Tab-separated table of C-alpha atoms in Angstrom:
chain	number	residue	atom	x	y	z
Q	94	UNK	CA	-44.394	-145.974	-120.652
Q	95	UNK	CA	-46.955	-148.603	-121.472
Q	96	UNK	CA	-48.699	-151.001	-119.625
Q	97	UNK	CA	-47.052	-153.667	-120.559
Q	98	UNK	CA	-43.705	-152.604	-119.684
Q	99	UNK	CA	-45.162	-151.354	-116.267
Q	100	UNK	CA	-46.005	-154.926	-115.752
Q	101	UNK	CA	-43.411	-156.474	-116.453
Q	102	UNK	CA	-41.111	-154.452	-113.967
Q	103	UNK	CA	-40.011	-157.205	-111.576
Q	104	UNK	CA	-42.190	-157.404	-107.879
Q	105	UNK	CA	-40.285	-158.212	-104.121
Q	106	UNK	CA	-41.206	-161.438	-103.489
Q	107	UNK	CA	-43.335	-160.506	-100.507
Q	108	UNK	CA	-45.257	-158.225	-102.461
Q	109	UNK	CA	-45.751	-160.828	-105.417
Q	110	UNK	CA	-44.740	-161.441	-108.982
Q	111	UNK	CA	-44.737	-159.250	-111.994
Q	112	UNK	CA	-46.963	-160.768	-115.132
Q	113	UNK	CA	-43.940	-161.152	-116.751
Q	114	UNK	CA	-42.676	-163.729	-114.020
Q	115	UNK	CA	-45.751	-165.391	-114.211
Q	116	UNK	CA	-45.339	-165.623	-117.690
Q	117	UNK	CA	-42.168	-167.296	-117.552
Q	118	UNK	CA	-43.185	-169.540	-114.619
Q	119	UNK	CA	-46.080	-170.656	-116.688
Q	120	UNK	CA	-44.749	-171.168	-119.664
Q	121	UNK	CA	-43.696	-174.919	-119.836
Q	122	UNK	CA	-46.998	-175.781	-119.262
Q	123	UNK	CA	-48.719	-173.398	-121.569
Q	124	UNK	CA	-46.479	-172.069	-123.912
Q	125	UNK	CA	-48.845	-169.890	-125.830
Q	126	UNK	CA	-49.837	-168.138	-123.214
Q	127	UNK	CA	-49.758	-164.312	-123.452
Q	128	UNK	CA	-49.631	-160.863	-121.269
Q	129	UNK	CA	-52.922	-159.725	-123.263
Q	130	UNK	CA	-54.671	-163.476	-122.702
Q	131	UNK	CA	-54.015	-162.527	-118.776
Q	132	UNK	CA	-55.363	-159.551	-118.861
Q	133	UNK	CA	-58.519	-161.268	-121.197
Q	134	UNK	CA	-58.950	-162.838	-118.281
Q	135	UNK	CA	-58.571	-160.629	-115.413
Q	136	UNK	CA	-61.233	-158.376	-117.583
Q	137	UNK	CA	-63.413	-161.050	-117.642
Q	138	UNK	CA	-63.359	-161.240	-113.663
Q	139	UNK	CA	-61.650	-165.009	-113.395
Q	140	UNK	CA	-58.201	-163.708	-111.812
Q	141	UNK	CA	-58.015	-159.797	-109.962
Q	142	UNK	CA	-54.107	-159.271	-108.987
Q	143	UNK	CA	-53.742	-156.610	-106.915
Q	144	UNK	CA	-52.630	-153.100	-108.195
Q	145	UNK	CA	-50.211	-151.009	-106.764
Q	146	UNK	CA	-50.536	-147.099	-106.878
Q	147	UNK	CA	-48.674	-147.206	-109.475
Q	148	UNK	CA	-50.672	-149.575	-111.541
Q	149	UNK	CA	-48.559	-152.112	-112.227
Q	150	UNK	CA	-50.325	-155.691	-111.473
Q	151	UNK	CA	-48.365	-157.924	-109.282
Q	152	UNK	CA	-49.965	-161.452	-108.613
Q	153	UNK	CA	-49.680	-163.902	-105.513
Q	154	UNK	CA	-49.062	-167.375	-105.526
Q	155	UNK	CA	-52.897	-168.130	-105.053
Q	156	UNK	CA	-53.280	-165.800	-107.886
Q	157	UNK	CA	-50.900	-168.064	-109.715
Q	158	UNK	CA	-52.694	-171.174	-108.332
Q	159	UNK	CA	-55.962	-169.571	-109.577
Q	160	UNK	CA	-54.937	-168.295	-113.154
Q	161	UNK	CA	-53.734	-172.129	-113.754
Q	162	UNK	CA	-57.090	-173.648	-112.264
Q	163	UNK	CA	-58.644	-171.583	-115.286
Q	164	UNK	CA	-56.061	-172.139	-117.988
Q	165	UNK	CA	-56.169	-175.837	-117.250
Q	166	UNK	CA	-60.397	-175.656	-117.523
Q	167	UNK	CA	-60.078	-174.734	-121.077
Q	168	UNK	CA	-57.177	-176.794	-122.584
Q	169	UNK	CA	-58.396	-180.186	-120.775
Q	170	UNK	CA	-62.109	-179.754	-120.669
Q	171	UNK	CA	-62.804	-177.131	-122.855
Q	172	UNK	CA	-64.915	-175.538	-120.169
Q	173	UNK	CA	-66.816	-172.460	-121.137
Q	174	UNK	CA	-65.933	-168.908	-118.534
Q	175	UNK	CA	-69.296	-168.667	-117.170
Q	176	UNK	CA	-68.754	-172.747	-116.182
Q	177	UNK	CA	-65.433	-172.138	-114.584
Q	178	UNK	CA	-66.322	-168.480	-113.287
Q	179	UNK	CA	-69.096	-170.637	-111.413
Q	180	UNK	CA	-66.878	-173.167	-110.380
Q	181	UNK	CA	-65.162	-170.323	-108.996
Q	182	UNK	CA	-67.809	-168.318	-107.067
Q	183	UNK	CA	-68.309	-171.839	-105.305
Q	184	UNK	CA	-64.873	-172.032	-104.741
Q	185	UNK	CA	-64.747	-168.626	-102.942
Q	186	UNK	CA	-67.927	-169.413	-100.967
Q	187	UNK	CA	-66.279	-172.694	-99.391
Q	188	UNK	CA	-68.809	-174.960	-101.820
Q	189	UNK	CA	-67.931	-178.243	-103.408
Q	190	UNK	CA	-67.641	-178.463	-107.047
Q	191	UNK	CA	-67.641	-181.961	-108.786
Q	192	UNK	CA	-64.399	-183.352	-109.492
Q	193	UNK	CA	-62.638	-181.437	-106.960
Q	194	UNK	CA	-61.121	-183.115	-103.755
Q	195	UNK	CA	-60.900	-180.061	-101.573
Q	196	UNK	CA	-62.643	-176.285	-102.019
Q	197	UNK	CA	-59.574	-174.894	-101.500
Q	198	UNK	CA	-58.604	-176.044	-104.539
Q	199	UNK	CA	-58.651	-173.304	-106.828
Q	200	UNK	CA	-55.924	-171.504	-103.895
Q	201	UNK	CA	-53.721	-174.450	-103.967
Q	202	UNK	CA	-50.689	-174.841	-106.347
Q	203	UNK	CA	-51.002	-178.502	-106.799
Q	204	UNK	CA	-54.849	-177.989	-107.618
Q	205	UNK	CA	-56.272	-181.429	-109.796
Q	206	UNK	CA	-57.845	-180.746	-113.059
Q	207	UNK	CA	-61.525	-180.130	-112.380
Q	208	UNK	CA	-63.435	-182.580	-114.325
Q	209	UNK	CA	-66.086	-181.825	-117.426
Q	210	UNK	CA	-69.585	-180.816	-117.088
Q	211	UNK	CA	-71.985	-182.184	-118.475
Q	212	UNK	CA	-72.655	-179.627	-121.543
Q	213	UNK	CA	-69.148	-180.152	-122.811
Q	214	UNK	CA	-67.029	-183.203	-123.968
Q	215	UNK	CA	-63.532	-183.754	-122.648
Q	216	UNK	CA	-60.765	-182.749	-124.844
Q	217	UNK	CA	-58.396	-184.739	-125.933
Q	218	UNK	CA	-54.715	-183.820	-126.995
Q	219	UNK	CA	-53.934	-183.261	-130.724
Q	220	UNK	CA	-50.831	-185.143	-130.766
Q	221	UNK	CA	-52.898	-188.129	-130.361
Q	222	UNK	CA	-54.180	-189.627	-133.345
Q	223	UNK	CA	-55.846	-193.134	-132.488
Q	224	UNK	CA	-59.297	-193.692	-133.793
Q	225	UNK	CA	-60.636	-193.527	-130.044
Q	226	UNK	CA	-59.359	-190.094	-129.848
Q	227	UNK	CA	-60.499	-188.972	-133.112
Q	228	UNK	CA	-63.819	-189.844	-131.931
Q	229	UNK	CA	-63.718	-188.034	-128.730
Q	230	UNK	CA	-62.523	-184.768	-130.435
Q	231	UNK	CA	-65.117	-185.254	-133.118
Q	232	UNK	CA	-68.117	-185.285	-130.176
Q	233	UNK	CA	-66.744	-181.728	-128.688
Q	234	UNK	CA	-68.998	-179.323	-129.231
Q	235	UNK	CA	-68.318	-175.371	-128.687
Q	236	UNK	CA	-70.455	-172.606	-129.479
Q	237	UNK	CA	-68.541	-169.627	-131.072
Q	238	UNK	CA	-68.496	-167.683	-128.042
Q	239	UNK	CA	-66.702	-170.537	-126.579
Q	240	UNK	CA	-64.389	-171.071	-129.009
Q	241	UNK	CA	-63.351	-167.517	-128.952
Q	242	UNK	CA	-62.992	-167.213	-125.268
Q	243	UNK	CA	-61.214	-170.698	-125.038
Q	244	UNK	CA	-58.331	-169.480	-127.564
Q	245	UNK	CA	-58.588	-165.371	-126.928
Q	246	UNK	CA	-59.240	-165.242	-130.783
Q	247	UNK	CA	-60.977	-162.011	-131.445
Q	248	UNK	CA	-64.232	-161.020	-133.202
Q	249	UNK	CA	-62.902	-159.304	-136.558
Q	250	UNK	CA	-60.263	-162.677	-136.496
Q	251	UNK	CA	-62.910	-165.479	-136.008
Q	252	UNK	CA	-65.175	-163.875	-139.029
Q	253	UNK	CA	-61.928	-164.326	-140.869
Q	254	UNK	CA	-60.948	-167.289	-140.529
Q	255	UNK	CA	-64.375	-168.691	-140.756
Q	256	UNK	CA	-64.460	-166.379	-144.627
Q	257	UNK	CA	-61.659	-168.240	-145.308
Q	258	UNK	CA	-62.664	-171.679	-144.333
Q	259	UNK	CA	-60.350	-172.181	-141.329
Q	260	UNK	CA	-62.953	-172.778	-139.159
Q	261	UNK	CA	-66.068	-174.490	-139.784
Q	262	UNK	CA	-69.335	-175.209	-137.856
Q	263	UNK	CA	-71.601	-178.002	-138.109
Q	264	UNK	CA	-75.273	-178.323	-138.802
Q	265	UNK	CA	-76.025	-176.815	-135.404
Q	266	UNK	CA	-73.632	-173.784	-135.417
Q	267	UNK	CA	-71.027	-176.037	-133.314
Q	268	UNK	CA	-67.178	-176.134	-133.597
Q	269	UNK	CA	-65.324	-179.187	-132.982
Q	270	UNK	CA	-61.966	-179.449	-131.141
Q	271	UNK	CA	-60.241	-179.861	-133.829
Q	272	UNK	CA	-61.057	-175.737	-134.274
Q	273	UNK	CA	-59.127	-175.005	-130.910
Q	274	UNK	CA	-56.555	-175.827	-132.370
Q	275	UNK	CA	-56.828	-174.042	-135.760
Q	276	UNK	CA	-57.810	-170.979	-133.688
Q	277	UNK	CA	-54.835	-171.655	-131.677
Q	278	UNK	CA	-52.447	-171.937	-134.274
Q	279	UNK	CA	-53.853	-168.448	-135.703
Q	280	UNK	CA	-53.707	-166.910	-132.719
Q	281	UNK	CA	-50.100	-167.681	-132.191
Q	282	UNK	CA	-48.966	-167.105	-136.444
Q	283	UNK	CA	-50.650	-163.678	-135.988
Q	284	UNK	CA	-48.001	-162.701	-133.493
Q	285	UNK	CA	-45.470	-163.043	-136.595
Q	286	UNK	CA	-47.905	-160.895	-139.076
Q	287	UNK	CA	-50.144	-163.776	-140.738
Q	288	UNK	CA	-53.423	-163.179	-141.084
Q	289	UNK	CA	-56.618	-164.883	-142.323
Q	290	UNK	CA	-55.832	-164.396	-145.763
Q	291	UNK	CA	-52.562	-166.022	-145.772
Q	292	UNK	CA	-53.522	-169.389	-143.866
Q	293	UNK	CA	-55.731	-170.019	-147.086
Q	294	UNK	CA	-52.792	-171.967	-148.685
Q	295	UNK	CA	-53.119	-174.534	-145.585
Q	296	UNK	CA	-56.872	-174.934	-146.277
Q	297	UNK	CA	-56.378	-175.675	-150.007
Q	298	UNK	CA	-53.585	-178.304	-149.027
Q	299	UNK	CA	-55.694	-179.933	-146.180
Q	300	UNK	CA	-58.951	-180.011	-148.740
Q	301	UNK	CA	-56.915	-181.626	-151.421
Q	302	UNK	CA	-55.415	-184.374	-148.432
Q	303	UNK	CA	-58.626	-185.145	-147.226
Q	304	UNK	CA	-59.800	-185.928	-150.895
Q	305	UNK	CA	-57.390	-188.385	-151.429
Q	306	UNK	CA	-57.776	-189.925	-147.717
Q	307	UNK	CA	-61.843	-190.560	-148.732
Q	308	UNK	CA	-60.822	-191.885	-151.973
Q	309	UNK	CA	-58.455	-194.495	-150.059
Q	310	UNK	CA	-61.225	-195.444	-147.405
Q	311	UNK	CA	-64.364	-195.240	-149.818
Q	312	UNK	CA	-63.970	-198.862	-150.987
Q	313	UNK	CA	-63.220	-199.861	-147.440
Q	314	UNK	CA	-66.398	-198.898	-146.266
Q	315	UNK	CA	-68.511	-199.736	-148.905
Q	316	UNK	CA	-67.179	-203.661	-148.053
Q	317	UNK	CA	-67.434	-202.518	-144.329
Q	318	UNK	CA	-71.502	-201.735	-145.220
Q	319	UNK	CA	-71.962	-205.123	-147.113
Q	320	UNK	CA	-70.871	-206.707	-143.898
Q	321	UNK	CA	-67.693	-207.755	-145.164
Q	322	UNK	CA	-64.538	-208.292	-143.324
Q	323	UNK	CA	-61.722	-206.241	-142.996
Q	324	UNK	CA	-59.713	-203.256	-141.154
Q	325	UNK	CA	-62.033	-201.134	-139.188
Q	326	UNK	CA	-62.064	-197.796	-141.728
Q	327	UNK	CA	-61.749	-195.615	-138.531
Q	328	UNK	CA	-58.678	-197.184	-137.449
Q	329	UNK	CA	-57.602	-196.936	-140.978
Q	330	UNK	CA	-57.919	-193.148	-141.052
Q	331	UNK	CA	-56.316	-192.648	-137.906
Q	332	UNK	CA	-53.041	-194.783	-139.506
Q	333	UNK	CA	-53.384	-192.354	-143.433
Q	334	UNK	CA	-53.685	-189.337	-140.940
Q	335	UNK	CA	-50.929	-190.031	-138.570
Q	336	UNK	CA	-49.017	-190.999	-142.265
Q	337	UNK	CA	-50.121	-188.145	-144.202
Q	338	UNK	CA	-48.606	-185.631	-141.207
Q	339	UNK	CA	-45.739	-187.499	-140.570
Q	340	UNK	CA	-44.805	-186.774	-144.434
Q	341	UNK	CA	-45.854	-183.458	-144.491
Q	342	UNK	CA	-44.093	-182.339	-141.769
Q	343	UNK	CA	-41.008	-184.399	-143.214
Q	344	UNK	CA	-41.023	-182.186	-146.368
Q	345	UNK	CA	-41.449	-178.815	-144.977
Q	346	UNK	CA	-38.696	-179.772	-142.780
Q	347	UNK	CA	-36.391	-181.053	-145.849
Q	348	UNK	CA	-37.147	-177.939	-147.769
Q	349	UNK	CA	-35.910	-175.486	-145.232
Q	350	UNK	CA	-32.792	-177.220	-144.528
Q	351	UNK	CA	-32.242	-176.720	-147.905
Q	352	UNK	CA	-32.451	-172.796	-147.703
């Protein structure tokens, strides 16, 4: 039998939950959350459930507590491991760490969100498209290690998706946070059989939106740099984008109801 189905063999309450409970109990929260990210993770020394003798992991409710502490890190503040495995290790050792109310946080259910340090910007949700979050997405900067270990991608799947043009870095071999959430999305279309090679469609569509969005604001700007009045171009592209999605998602919607 595999490990997998060893671990998801339900646990006695008093001796803890299966990873297939905590699955389920973290789910709403983050829904792409995997068996092999939790085991990423527990590799990586930021959660240790115990074992039994028979191998099969079964985690406590501080183990809970402490796997969300660290899943929370990455979505909302995009923190790097080593950052939250320090965060951590002054946890454990009864030591403040900024933005936390208590050092028994990281043991506590209802821990808060531990804020951003100062290497990495806050993220900001992708369903929200005003210009002010645009901007604060845009200023996120992750190396490629980050990125990787903030979404579970793989190696051998990053240099893909970066072949294909999926993800992109800047000047300075940065990602922005608008990669999470490629990454993201790949990570979760893999688990149906899609690979690099057949996202390629969705860069050729998003290329060919984003020329006709520049044409749109071009002359907007140009008056913008003469000093002229008008709509602020940034707000402008936050209204074509939150336009341009709304229809796309309207016609792939359409077109498989009509299947």
């Amino acid at each position: 039998m595999s490990s997998a189905a060893h671990d998801d063999v339900p646990a006695g309450p008093a001796r803890g939950v299966s990873i297939g409970a905590v699955l389920k109990q973290l789910h709403g929260d983050f829904p792409d959350l995997t068996d092999s990210k939790i085991r990423y993770l527990e590799q990586e020394g930021l959660i240790s459930p115990e074992r039994r003798a028979s191998g099969y992991r079964h985690f406590t409710e501080a183990d809970v507590a402490r796997l969300r502490f660290v899943l929370t890190a990455q979505r909302d503040r995009f923190w790097p491991l080593k950052v939250i495995k320090d965060a951590l290790d002054r946890l454990d050792r009864g030591l403040d760490v900024p933005g936390l109310t208590t050092p028994a946080a990281a043991a506590t259910p209802a821990a808060p969100a531990p804020a951003p340090p100062a290497e990495v910007s806050t993220g900001v949700p992708v369903a929200d498209l005003s210009a002010g979050a645009l901007r604060r997405r845009r200023a996120v900067r992750l190396s490629p290690t980050e990125l990787r270990e903030r979404t579970g991608l793989d190696t051998a799947a990053y240099a893909q998706l970066k072949a294909f043009g999926l993800l992109r870095t800047d000047a300075g071999g940065k990602h922005q946070a608008d990669d999470v959430d490629v990454a993201e999305a790949a990570v979760a279309l893999s688990r149906y059989g899609l690979e690099a090679r057949h996202l390629r469609l969705f860069r050729v569509a998003a290329d060919r939106e984003i020329g006709l969005t520049q044409q749109l604001l071009e002359p907007l700007r140009r008056r913008r740099a003469r000093g002229a009045s008008g709509p602020d171009p940034a707000d402008r592209e936050a209204e074509l984008l939150a336009h341009t999605l709304s229809l796309h998602v309207a016609l792939v919607r359409s077109g498989l109801a009509q299947r």
